[in-house]
Amino acid sequence: MIVLTSCNNNKETINTAENQTKKDSVVSEEELWIVPDTSTIPHDEFGEMVRYGRDLIVNTSFYIGPEGKVGKYLGNKMNCTNCHQDAGTKPYAFNFYSTHARYPQYRARENKILSLSDRVNNCIERPHNGKHLPLNSKEMIAMISYIKWLGEKVPVNGRVKGDGPVKLDFPDRAADPLKGELVYKRECLSCHGANGEGKMRLDNVCYEYPPLWGDKSYQSGSSVHRLIKMAPFVYANMPYKIATYENPRLTIEEAYDVVAFINNDTIHKRPQPATKNDYASLQHKPIDYDKGPYLDSFSEIQHKYGPYKEIVDYYKKIGKKANY
Ligand code: HEC
Ligand code: HEC
């Protein structure tokens, strides 16, 4: 294990691929993590950065979008909060509860250890199809300050209830994009549009309903392009303001099917990543990544759509853990 001093002079341990899962500790099994109230943001220099950071997560496109007020970094007009809902504070919605506590961290996609700022830049590059923010920019420091403030009470390398995906059993069958199209028309189209284009806000700054495919949407190299990442998010959070993790609107199969439809690259085009070197280390490659090679002999199509249980069982049999 490597120990280093981070920019804020706290000692942090680096999560390597090997110690990452072992070291994760569950703080509370019973209750959802309680997010600190914004009224507790301090009234000092740090607090000001925290407030600006929160504003950037919510109004990302206004500040750093294609026509951004302080810089042009994003390639589309999505806001971080479109995915990291309620400014990264909503349970089971890609929140930032334990994020600061878990970085720096080994990342399989790049096959190296990334700082939290590098990880933010990943999202600027992939889902936002943009170019990296300078690490020492006020905007980067503000976003990191906000994420730090949000998770300040989480112990280093800790995990808290509600911070990951809602736990769903894998469907027994492969996800079906054709069935997913019917779910889409029934439950999603009214907001996200017949062509997945979403709906721009009247002031043209960002979206009322963000896009799900097309050239203004996330890249195919984003985490949300992977079925096992995206389906639990949709299950617990969509349709927006109708579904909750406690009262989902879709069945698990419907959530998998509709994401299979959205992320079907044959019918839906989206920006492509600049690099072809993702997941160079095959033993760390997620099983729902849709491009081979893999350590196993399941087809690309099974990796993209499932069924996943067979793949997970195979890895168990050879004494390895399937990544996803
Ligand atoms: C299209 C959806 C989408 C958008 C937009 C997006 N992200 Fe992400 N982001 C994700 C997903 C999915 C993950 C992976 C979450 C996981 O693995 O549980 C992620 C992960 C992260 C992480 C690491 C979280 C952790 O706990 O490991 C950070 C930090 C992050 N995003 C910051 C940002 C910031 C800042 C923005 C805006 C500039 C942004 N993201 C925009 C989807 C998105
Ligand atoms: C009532 C309108 C509405 C409906 C219906 C709806 N959504 Fe959304 N969706 C939203 C809004 C609004 C956001 C952004 C949330 C935010 O910024 O807080 C969003 C965000 C998303 C995102 C993450 C951002 C992105 O663009 O990639 C995904 C994925 C998504 N919705 C999928 C779906 C799916 C799948 C369905 C159908 C099962 C659905 N939504 C139904 C309004 C809706």
XYZ file of C-alpha atoms and ligand atoms in Angstrom:
410
model
C 0.000 0.000 0.000
C 1.253 3.445 -0.910
C 0.749 6.376 1.449
C 0.986 9.892 0.139
C 0.229 13.416 1.129
C -2.598 14.928 -0.871
C -2.959 18.553 -1.897
C -4.983 19.308 1.231
C -2.252 17.846 3.441
C -4.357 15.019 4.783
C -2.721 11.619 4.750
C -4.545 9.450 2.295
C -4.094 5.836 1.426
C -4.272 4.844 -2.205
C -6.752 2.154 -3.094
C -4.952 -0.286 -5.296
C -6.966 -2.828 -7.262
C -5.930 -5.450 -4.736
C -6.839 -3.740 -1.482
C -9.826 -1.776 -2.736
C -12.648 -4.206 -2.031
C -11.013 -5.632 1.080
C -10.660 -2.215 2.685
C -14.176 -0.950 2.000
C -15.990 -0.789 5.301
C -19.715 -0.401 5.702
C -20.410 2.341 8.211
C -24.106 1.733 8.612
C -26.156 -1.189 7.373
C -29.443 0.171 8.593
C -29.837 3.813 7.748
C -29.163 5.791 4.638
C -26.275 8.167 4.891
C -27.417 11.609 5.993
C -26.203 14.330 3.716
C -24.936 17.479 5.456
C -27.247 20.446 5.077
C -26.014 23.253 2.835
C -26.699 25.692 5.692
C -23.696 24.126 7.450
C -21.271 25.151 4.698
C -18.784 27.372 6.544
C -18.600 31.102 5.937
C -14.953 31.279 5.055
C -12.725 30.847 2.023
C -13.220 27.076 1.925
C -17.000 27.526 2.256
C -17.031 29.896 -0.670
C -15.291 27.305 -2.829
C -17.769 24.661 -1.640
C -20.696 26.859 -2.677
C -19.158 27.591 -6.051
C -18.417 23.881 -6.495
C -22.026 22.977 -5.827
C -23.164 25.631 -8.277
C -20.827 24.163 -10.899
C -22.246 20.653 -10.391
C -25.782 22.002 -10.886
C -25.157 24.655 -13.556
C -22.198 23.052 -15.274
C -23.088 24.083 -18.795
C -23.686 27.707 -17.792
C -20.128 27.965 -16.437
C -18.007 25.580 -18.496
C -20.295 24.379 -21.304
C -19.765 24.919 -25.046
C -20.727 28.578 -24.510
C -19.565 28.668 -20.880
C -19.261 31.902 -18.947
C -15.868 31.084 -17.401
C -14.441 28.688 -19.992
C -15.419 26.343 -22.810
C -14.664 22.807 -21.668
C -17.744 20.652 -22.152
C -18.670 19.325 -25.566
C -22.377 19.207 -24.683
C -24.840 21.094 -22.541
C -25.486 18.464 -19.926
C -24.991 19.304 -16.249
C -23.244 16.987 -13.775
C -26.479 16.868 -11.793
C -28.338 15.303 -14.723
C -26.680 12.047 -13.601
C -25.278 12.902 -10.144
C -28.757 13.898 -9.103
C -29.598 16.625 -6.612
C -26.010 17.833 -6.848
C -24.682 14.384 -5.965
C -26.766 14.002 -2.808
C -29.546 11.599 -3.829
C -29.300 7.984 -2.648
C -28.646 5.384 -5.371
C -28.275 8.123 -7.992
C -24.500 8.247 -8.572
C -24.082 10.435 -5.489
C -20.818 11.689 -4.017
C -21.348 10.532 -0.390
C -18.156 8.497 -0.063
C -16.373 9.686 -3.185
C -13.746 11.885 -1.546
C -12.970 9.144 0.973
C -12.168 6.632 -1.795
C -9.682 8.593 -3.898
C -6.930 8.342 -5.078
C -8.011 5.000 -6.436
C -6.970 2.352 -8.957
C -9.176 2.671 -12.041
C -9.505 -0.257 -14.386
C -10.427 1.781 -17.453
C -7.117 3.643 -17.445
C -5.282 0.836 -15.633
C -3.695 3.339 -13.250
C -4.242 5.233 -10.041
C -6.317 8.377 -10.473
C -6.752 11.362 -8.189
C -10.238 12.710 -7.610
C -9.490 15.592 -10.003
C -8.487 13.099 -12.699
C -11.771 11.314 -12.087
C -13.734 14.553 -12.501
C -11.905 15.124 -15.774
C -12.948 11.647 -16.885
C -16.574 12.702 -16.628
C -15.811 15.955 -18.429
C -14.127 13.965 -21.192
C -16.618 11.092 -21.529
C -20.222 11.892 -20.597
C -19.635 15.558 -21.406
C -17.529 14.818 -24.490
C -15.246 17.683 -23.508
C -11.659 18.630 -22.760
C -9.955 18.434 -19.373
C -10.201 21.278 -16.869
C -6.751 22.373 -15.679
C -6.107 20.663 -12.330
C -5.302 23.958 -10.624
C -8.257 25.888 -12.055
C -10.623 27.541 -9.612
C -13.455 25.441 -11.060
C -11.705 22.118 -10.452
C -10.696 23.100 -6.922
C -14.264 24.264 -6.227
C -15.831 20.982 -7.367
C -13.334 18.959 -5.332
C -13.995 21.207 -2.306
C -17.727 20.554 -2.603
C -17.262 16.787 -2.949
C -14.894 16.852 0.044
C -17.338 18.846 2.156
C -20.179 16.505 1.254
C -18.299 13.409 2.379
C -16.148 14.865 5.141
C -17.587 12.570 7.813
C -16.998 9.379 5.839
C -13.853 7.574 7.018
C -11.028 7.110 4.519
C -11.884 4.227 2.163
C -15.310 3.971 3.790
C -18.565 3.162 2.115
C -21.952 4.298 3.409
C -25.470 3.119 2.805
C -27.000 4.528 -0.379
C -23.693 5.461 -2.023
C -23.533 2.679 -4.616
C -26.137 1.305 -6.979
C -29.352 -0.183 -5.667
C -28.712 -3.943 -5.528
C -30.698 -5.794 -8.170
C -30.601 -9.453 -9.165
C -29.491 -9.997 -12.735
C -32.345 -10.908 -15.085
C -32.159 -14.594 -16.108
C -32.230 -13.700 -19.777
C -30.329 -11.318 -22.026
C -31.637 -7.748 -22.031
C -33.784 -7.178 -25.108
C -33.525 -3.844 -26.974
C -36.804 -4.519 -28.821
C -38.730 -4.944 -25.600
C -36.796 -1.927 -24.314
C -38.096 0.206 -27.165
C -41.652 -0.433 -25.983
C -40.698 0.525 -22.427
C -39.031 3.659 -23.775
C -42.121 4.709 -25.709
C -44.323 4.095 -22.714
C -42.207 5.577 -19.907
C -39.431 7.806 -21.239
C -40.270 9.317 -24.601
C -42.559 12.008 -23.206
C -39.526 13.743 -21.674
C -36.436 12.407 -23.451
C -37.961 12.662 -26.944
C -38.690 10.362 -29.889
C -35.026 10.554 -30.956
C -33.490 10.524 -27.478
C -32.620 14.169 -28.030
C -34.089 15.452 -24.762
C -35.516 18.915 -24.460
C -33.407 22.062 -24.304
C -34.366 24.686 -21.765
C -35.859 27.829 -23.341
C -32.755 29.911 -22.534
C -30.627 27.378 -24.487
C -28.135 27.054 -21.590
C -28.856 23.463 -20.579
C -31.570 20.841 -20.700
C -34.944 20.559 -19.133
C -34.708 16.861 -20.083
C -31.209 15.706 -20.992
C -30.492 13.653 -24.133
C -29.990 9.868 -24.023
C -28.374 9.344 -27.403
C -27.160 11.333 -30.433
C -24.159 13.633 -30.796
C -25.184 15.802 -27.821
C -25.280 12.837 -25.444
C -22.627 10.880 -23.510
C -19.783 9.014 -25.250
C -19.899 5.264 -25.671
C -16.825 5.026 -23.396
C -18.806 6.425 -20.414
C -19.804 4.261 -17.465
C -23.477 4.857 -18.265
C -22.979 3.059 -21.557
C -22.566 -0.160 -19.533
C -25.728 -2.074 -18.774
C -24.998 -3.098 -15.169
C -24.029 0.500 -14.287
C -27.013 2.144 -15.885
C -29.931 -0.261 -15.284
C -30.012 0.117 -11.451
C -29.858 3.917 -11.846
C -32.846 3.878 -14.208
C -34.675 1.400 -11.991
C -34.307 3.582 -8.893
C -34.643 7.027 -10.487
C -36.609 7.013 -13.732
C -39.144 8.139 -14.810
C -37.944 11.284 -13.073
C -39.870 12.262 -9.938
C -42.158 9.262 -10.408
C -39.872 6.336 -9.600
C -37.909 6.095 -6.361
C -35.662 3.291 -5.160
C -38.442 2.319 -2.751
C -41.200 2.661 -5.323
C -39.731 1.822 -8.700
C -41.906 2.126 -11.741
C -40.134 -0.449 -13.931
C -39.453 -4.108 -13.256
C -35.782 -5.108 -13.159
C -36.152 -6.685 -16.607
C -37.751 -3.541 -18.017
C -34.906 -1.420 -16.626
C -32.338 -3.689 -18.295
C -34.324 -3.785 -21.551
C -34.765 -0.031 -21.821
C -31.056 0.603 -21.176
C -30.213 -2.042 -23.792
C -32.373 -0.066 -26.214
C -30.831 3.312 -25.309
C -27.276 1.975 -25.560
C -27.804 -0.047 -28.735
C -25.089 1.411 -30.965
C -26.457 -0.128 -34.144
C -29.497 2.119 -34.086
C -28.340 4.967 -31.828
C -25.239 6.973 -32.635
C -23.272 8.850 -29.976
C -19.760 10.348 -29.670
C -16.910 7.846 -29.484
C -13.980 7.973 -27.029
C -10.648 9.315 -28.288
C -8.693 6.316 -27.027
C -8.891 2.635 -27.872
C -6.823 1.679 -24.819
C -9.614 1.357 -22.277
C -9.348 -1.600 -19.884
C -5.903 -2.666 -21.012
C -5.701 -5.003 -18.014
C -8.113 -7.817 -18.894
C -8.334 -9.127 -15.348
C -9.882 -5.821 -14.252
C -12.216 -5.400 -17.221
C -15.919 -5.099 -16.310
C -18.037 -7.944 -17.616
C -20.570 -5.518 -19.113
C -18.020 -3.716 -21.284
C -19.061 -4.398 -24.851
C -15.707 -4.672 -26.595
C -13.396 -7.669 -26.339
C -10.938 -9.194 -25.766
C -11.892 -10.742 -22.422
C -10.328 -13.261 -20.082
C -13.293 -15.547 -20.824
C -14.812 -16.895 -24.028
C -18.316 -15.403 -23.734
C -19.309 -13.356 -26.793
C -19.225 -9.551 -26.998
C -22.992 -9.622 -27.354
C -23.402 -11.579 -24.107
C -21.087 -9.126 -22.366
C -23.171 -6.234 -23.634
C -26.642 -7.645 -22.920
C -26.217 -10.610 -20.554
C -27.304 -13.019 -19.237
C -24.646 -12.189 -16.658
C -25.107 -14.917 -14.100
C -23.271 -17.446 -16.281
C -20.355 -15.051 -16.642
C -20.213 -14.343 -12.900
C -20.395 -18.090 -12.159
C -17.601 -18.794 -14.607
C -15.280 -16.365 -12.820
C -16.242 -17.843 -9.483
C -15.370 -21.287 -10.790
C -11.875 -20.215 -11.811
C -11.352 -18.474 -8.438
C -11.710 -14.884 -9.681
C -14.221 -12.157 -9.018
C -16.186 -10.789 -11.959
C -15.832 -7.002 -12.223
C -18.830 -4.793 -12.871
C -24.171 11.037 -18.290
C -23.993 10.865 -16.870
C -22.897 11.601 -16.150
C -22.571 12.932 -16.186
C -23.233 14.018 -17.005
C -21.490 13.118 -15.264
N -21.156 11.938 -14.683
Fe -19.759 11.650 -13.234
N -20.158 9.656 -13.243
C -21.156 9.049 -13.963
C -21.173 7.626 -13.647
C -22.121 6.598 -14.218
C -20.137 7.415 -12.726
C -19.719 6.088 -12.081
C -20.459 5.904 -10.818
C -20.170 4.571 -10.196
O -19.225 3.889 -10.611
O -20.925 4.208 -9.282
C -19.533 8.712 -12.487
C -18.497 8.916 -11.584
C -18.038 10.155 -11.181
C -17.112 10.377 -10.101
C -16.519 9.286 -9.216
C -17.538 8.919 -8.172
C -17.102 7.849 -7.216
O -17.667 7.825 -6.109
O -16.246 7.036 -7.556
C -16.929 11.717 -9.997
C -16.052 12.451 -9.012
C -17.737 12.333 -11.039
N -18.415 11.361 -11.730
C -17.832 13.692 -11.245
C -18.600 14.269 -12.247
C -18.642 15.698 -12.505
C -17.909 16.727 -11.690
C -19.466 15.873 -13.576
C -19.784 17.164 -14.277
C -18.641 17.917 -14.733
C -19.971 14.561 -13.969
N -19.417 13.623 -13.148
C -20.869 14.343 -14.988
C -22.018 9.653 -14.836
C -22.004 10.981 -15.187
C -40.899 13.385 -16.385
C -39.794 13.487 -17.309
C -38.894 12.273 -17.411
C -39.231 10.974 -17.722
C -40.611 10.428 -18.057
C -37.995 10.226 -17.740
N -36.949 11.036 -17.445
Fe -34.986 10.530 -17.425
N -34.476 12.383 -16.798
C -35.375 13.412 -16.605
C -34.680 14.556 -16.045
C -35.304 15.913 -15.691
C -33.348 14.166 -15.903
C -32.222 15.028 -15.311
C -32.368 15.025 -13.819
C -31.650 16.148 -13.114
O -30.979 16.976 -13.746
O -31.793 16.195 -11.878
C -33.247 12.803 -16.410
C -32.064 12.080 -16.484
C -31.961 10.817 -17.042
C -30.730 10.114 -17.243
C -29.320 10.601 -16.931
C -28.898 11.734 -17.801
C -28.725 11.423 -19.260
O -29.293 12.168 -20.068
O -28.042 10.458 -19.641
C -31.053 8.902 -17.790
C -30.107 7.817 -18.199
C -32.483 8.848 -17.901
N -33.009 10.051 -17.456
C -33.192 7.764 -18.388
C -34.576 7.695 -18.418
C -35.307 6.513 -18.787
C -34.691 5.216 -19.251
C -36.630 6.810 -18.659
C -37.810 5.905 -18.866
C -37.825 4.696 -18.084
C -36.717 8.192 -18.222
N -35.455 8.689 -18.076
C -37.902 8.873 -18.021
C -36.721 13.413 -16.899
C -37.448 12.290 -17.243
